[in-house]
Coordinates of C-alpha atoms in Angstrom, one line a residue:
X292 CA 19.0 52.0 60.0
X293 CA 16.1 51.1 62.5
X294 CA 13.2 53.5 61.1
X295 CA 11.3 53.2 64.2
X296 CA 14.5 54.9 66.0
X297 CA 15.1 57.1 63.2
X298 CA 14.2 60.8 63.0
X299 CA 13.1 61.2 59.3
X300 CA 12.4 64.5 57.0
X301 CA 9.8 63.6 54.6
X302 CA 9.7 66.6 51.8
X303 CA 6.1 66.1 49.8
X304 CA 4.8 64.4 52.5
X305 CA 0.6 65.3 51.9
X306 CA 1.6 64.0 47.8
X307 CA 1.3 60.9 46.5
X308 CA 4.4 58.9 47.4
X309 CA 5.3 60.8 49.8
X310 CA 2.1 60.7 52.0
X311 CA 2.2 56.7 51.2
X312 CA 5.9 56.4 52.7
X313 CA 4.5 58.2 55.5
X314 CA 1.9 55.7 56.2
X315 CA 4.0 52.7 55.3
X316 CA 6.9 54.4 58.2
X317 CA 4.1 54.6 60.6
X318 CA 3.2 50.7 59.8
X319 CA 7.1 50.0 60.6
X320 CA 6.8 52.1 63.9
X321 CA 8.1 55.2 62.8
X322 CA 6.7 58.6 63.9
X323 CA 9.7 61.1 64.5
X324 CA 8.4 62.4 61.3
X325 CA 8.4 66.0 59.9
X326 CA 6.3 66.6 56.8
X327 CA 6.7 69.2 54.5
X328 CA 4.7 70.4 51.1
X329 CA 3.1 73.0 49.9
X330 CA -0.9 72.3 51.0
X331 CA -2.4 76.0 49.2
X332 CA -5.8 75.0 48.4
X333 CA -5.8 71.4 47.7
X334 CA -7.6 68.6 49.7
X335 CA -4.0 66.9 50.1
X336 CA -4.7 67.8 53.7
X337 CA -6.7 64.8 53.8
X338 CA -3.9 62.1 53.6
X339 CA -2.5 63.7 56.5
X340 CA -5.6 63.1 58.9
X341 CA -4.9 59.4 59.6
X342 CA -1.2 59.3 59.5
X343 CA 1.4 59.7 62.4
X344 CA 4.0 62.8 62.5
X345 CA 5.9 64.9 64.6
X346 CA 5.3 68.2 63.0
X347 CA 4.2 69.9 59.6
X348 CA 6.3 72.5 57.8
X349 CA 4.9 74.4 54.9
X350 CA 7.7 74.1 52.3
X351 CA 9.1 77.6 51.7
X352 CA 10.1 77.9 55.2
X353 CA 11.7 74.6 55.1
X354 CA 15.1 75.0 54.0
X355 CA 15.3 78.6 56.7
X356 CA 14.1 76.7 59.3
X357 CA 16.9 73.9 58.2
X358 CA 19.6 76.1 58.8
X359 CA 19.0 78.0 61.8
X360 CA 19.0 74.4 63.2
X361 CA 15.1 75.0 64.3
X362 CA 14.0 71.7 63.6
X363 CA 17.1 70.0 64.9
X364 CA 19.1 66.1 63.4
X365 CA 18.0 64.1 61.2
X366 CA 18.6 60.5 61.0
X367 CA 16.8 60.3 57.0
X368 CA 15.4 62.7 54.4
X369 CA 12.9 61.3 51.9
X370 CA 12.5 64.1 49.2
X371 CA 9.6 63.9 47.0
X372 CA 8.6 67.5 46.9
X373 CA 8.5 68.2 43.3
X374 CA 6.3 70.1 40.8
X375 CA 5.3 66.5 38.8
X376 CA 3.8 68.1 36.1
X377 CA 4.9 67.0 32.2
X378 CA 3.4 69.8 31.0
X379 CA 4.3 72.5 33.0
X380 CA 5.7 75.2 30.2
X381 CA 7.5 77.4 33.2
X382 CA 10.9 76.5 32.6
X383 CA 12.0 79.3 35.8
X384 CA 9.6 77.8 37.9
X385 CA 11.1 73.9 37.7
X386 CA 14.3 75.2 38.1
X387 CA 13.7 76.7 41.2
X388 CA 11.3 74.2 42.2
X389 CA 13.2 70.9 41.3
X390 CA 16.4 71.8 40.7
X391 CA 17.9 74.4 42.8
X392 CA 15.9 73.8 46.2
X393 CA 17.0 69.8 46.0
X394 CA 20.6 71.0 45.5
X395 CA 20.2 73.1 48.6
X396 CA 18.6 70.7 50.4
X397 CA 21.2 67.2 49.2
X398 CA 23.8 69.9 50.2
X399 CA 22.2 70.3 53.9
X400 CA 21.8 66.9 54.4
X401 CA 25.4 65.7 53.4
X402 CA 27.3 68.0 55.9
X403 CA 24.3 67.3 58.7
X404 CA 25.2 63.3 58.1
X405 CA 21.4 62.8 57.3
X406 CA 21.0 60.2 55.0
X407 CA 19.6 61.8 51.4
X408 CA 17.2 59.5 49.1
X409 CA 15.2 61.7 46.4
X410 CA 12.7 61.9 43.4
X411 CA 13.6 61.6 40.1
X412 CA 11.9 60.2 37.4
X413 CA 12.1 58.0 34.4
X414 CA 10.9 61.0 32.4
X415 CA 14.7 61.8 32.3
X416 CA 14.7 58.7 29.8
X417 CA 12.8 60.8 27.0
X418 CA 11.8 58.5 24.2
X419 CA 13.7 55.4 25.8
X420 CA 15.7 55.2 22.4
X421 CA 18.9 55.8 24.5
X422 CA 18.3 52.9 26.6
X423 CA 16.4 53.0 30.1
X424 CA 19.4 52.0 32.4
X425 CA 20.0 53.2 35.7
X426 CA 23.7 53.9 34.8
X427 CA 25.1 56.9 36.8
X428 CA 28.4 58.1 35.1
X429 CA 28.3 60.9 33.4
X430 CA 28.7 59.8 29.8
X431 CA 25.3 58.1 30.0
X432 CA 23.6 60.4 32.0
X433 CA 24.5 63.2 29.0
X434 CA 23.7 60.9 26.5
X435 CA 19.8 61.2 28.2
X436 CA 17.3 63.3 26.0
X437 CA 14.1 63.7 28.1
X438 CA 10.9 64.8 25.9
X439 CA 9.5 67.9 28.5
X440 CA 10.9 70.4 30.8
X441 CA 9.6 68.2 34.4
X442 CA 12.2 65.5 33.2
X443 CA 15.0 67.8 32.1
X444 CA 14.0 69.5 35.4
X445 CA 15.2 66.4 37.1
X446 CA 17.5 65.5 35.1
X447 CA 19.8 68.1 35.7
X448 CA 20.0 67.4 39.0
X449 CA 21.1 64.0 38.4
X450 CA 23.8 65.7 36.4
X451 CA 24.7 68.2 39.2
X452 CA 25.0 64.7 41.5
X453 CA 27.3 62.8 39.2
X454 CA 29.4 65.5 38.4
X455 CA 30.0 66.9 41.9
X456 CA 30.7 63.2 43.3
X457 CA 27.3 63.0 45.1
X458 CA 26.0 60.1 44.2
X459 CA 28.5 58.7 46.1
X460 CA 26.6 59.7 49.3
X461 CA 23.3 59.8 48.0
X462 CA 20.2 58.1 46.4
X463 CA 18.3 59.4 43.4
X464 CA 15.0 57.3 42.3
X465 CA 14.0 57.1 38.5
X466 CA 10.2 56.1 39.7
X467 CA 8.4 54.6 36.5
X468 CA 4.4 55.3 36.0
X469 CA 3.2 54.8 40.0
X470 CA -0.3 55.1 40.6
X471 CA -2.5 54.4 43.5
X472 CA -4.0 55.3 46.6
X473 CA -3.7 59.2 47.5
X474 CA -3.3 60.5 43.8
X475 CA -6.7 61.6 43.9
X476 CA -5.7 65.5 44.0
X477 CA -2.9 65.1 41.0
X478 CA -5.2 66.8 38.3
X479 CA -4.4 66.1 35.0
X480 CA -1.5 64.3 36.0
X481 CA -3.8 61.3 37.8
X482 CA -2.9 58.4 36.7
X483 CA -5.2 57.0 33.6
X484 CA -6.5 53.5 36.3
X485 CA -7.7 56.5 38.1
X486 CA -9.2 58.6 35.4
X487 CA -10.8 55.6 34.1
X488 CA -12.3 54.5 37.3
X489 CA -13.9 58.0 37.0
X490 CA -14.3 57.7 33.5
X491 CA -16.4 54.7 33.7
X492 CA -18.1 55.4 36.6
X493 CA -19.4 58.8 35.4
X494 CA -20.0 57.3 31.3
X495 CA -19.7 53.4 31.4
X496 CA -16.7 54.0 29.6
X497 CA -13.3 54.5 29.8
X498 CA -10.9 56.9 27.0
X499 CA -7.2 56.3 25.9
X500 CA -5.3 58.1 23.5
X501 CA -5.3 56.9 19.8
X502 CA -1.5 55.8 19.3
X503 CA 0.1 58.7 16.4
X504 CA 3.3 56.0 15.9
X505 CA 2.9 53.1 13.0
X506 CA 4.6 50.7 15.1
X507 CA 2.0 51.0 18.1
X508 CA -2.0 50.4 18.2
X509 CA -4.9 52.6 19.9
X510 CA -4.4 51.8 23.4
X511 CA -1.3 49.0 22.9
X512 CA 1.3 52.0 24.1
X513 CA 3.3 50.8 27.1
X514 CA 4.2 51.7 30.4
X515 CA 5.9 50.3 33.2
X516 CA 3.0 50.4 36.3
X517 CA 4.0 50.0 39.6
X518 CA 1.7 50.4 42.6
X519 CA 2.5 52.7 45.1
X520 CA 2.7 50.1 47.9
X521 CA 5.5 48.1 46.2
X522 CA 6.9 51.6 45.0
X523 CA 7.4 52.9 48.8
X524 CA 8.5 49.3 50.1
X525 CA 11.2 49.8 47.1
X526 CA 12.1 53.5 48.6
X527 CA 12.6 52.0 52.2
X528 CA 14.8 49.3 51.3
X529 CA 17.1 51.5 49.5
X530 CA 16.5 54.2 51.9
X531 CA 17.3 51.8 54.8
X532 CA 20.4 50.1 52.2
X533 CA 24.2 51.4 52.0
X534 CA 23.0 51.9 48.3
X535 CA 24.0 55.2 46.9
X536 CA 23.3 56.4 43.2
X537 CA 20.6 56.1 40.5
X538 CA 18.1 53.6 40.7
X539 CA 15.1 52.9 38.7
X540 CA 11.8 52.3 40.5
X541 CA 9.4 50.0 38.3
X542 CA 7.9 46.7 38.4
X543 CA 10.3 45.5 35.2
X544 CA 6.9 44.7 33.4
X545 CA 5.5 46.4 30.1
X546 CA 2.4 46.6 30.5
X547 CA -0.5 48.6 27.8
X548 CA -2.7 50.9 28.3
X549 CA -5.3 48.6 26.9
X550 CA -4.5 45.8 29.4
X551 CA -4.6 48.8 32.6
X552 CA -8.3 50.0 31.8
X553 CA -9.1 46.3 31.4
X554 CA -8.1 45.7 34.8
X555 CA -10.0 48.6 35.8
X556 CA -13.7 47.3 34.3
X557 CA -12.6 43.7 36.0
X558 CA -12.2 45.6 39.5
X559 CA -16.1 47.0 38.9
X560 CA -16.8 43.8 37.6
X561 CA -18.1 45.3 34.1
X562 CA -17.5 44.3 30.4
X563 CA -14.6 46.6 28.8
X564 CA -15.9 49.4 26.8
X565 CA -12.8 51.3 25.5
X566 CA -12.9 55.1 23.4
X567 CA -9.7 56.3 21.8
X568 CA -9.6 60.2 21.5
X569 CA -7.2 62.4 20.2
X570 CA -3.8 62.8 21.7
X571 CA -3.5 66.8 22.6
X572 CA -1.7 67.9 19.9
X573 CA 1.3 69.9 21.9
X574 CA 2.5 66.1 23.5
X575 CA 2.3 64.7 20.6
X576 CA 5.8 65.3 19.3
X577 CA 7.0 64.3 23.4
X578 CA 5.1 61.4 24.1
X579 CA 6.7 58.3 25.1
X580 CA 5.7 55.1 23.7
X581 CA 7.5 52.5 25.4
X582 CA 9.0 52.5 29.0
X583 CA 10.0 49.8 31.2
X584 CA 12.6 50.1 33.6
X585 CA 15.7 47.4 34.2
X586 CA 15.5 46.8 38.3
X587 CA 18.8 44.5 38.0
X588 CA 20.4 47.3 39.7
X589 CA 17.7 47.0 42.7
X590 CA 17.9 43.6 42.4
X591 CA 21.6 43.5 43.4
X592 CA 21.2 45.7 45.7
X593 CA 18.9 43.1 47.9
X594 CA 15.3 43.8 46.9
X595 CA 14.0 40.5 46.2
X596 CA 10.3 41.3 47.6
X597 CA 7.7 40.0 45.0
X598 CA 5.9 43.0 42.9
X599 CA 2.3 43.4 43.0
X600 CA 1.1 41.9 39.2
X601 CA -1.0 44.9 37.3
X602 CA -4.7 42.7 37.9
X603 CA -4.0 42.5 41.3
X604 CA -3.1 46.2 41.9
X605 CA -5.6 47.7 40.0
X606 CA -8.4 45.3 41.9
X607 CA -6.6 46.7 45.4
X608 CA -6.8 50.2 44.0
X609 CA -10.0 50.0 42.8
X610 CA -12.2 48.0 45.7
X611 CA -10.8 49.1 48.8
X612 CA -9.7 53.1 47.8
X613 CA -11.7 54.2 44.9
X614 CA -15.1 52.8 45.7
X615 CA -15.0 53.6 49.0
X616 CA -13.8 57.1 49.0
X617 CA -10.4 56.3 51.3
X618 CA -6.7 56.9 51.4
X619 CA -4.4 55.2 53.0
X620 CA -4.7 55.4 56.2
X621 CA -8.3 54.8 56.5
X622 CA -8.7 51.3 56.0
X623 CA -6.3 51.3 59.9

């Protein structure tokens, strides 16, 4: 697929990732691009002032406009419209959100012969106990226990896909812990290099959550980070690919939480000065410890770009976004 010839549906496109794969499709020539989301009163109408698009779409009038063949082919739909938040207690609300409108829209795609690639999360791993394999059959996808409605949210539309012979056709991404420009209106769900940029900029100090498991220290739980520029260069080449089913998004890398806000004070050039507060006690019982996703499956399927080490992602991050006040975009 040549993206610069392609006519490409980009759902979520003022979020996070999706407004970055906009920016990074504009850097490959692309700009038959429609963007979706759901703008209300947020300042995500900032990521949109620098990047290149066709058209906007508020999100509940996508899938109407869809049908009635209003917004004509599409070559590609990226869809990252999601609600993202782990502790959103509205279990109605994701359905709808998450699970039902990506069914309707997987389904539009499929018999329009647009190529489908969409959001789902390595939340759907739960406590990673059950391994953190990208496996698609349907014995290992049931075996999956995720710790909070969001990843059950997506996870049962990786269900839906495997048992109705989608992923056959489609893509479905297990993105890891992303962070990076254009996050900046996530709330509580910002990433913690962004809260502590803030953190330490407003108190000289950054906090982390004291670890409530024996077999992990204040600040030494792990993640997988990945920054969002190697996460959307991931997206495309699958996107772009014949590779259909699940795949997981990460760097491959376990990384701490100690070793991230680290990175952070070397970005700013400031000794580390690190406060570990109480974990919220409703996550407590649904917090994962460990992730780190397997990317042989990206791997094979001909990714062998280099991914951006933590150090040098926060220090990107953190000198030419967060000081400055830009998204992506500005620095064009």
């Amino acid at each position: 697929m040549n993206l610069a010839d392609s006519r490409i549906l980009v759902t979520g496109g003022a979020g996070f990732i999706g407004s970055a794969l906009v920016w990074e499709l504009n850097r490959r020539g692309a700009e038959q691009i429609i963007v979706s989301d759901l703008l209300g009163s947020t300042t995500k109408w900032l990521h949109l002032r620098s990047l290149k698009f066709e058209d906007y779409l508020e999100a509940d009038e996508l899938l109407d406009s869809l049908r009635s063949g209003d917004l004509g082919q599409f070559d590609l739909v990226l869809h990252m419209g999601a609600c993202s938040s782990t502790t959103e207690r509205d279990a109605a609300y994701l359905i709808r959100n998450n699970y039902e409108f990506t069914k309707d829209l997987a389904y539009w795609a499929m018999h329009t012969a647009a190529r489908f690639v969409y959001a789902s999360s390595a939340a759907t791993y739960g406590d990673g106990s059950r391994g953190m394999r990208d496996d698609d059959d349907l014995d290992s996808l049931h075996a999956l226990r995720p710790l909070n409605m969001y990843g059950y949210s997506k996870h049962l539309f990786d269900l839906y896909a495997a048992r109705s012979g989608w992923l056959s056709e489609i893509t479905g991404l297990k993105y890891f812990n992303v962070f990076g420009p254009n996050e900046d209106h996530k709330g509580e769900m910002r990433s913690v290099a962004l809260k502590s940029f803030e953190q330490i900029r407003d108190t000289g100090a950054a906090q982390l959550f004291r670890s409530y498991s024996s077999d992990y220290a204040d600040g030494e739980q792990v993640r997988d980070f990945l920054y969002v520029k190697d996460a959307v260069d991931m997206t495309l080449h699958l996107a772009t690919s014949p590779s259909v089913g699940l795949f997981n998004v990460g760097s491959g890398t376990a990384s701490t939480w100690n070793s991230l806000a680290r990175a952070v004070f070397t970005a700013l050039g400031k000794e580390p000065r690190i406060e570990y507060v109480d974990m919220p006690p409703e996550i407590r019982d649904r917090y994962q410890y460990f992730t780190q996703a397997d990317i042989t499956k990206l791997r094979d399927a001909g990714y062998d770009a280099a991914i951006t080490d933590l150090d040098a992602a926060v220090s990107d991050y953190v000198q030419n976004y967060l000081v400055p006040g830009k998204v992506l975009g500005d620095e064009d």
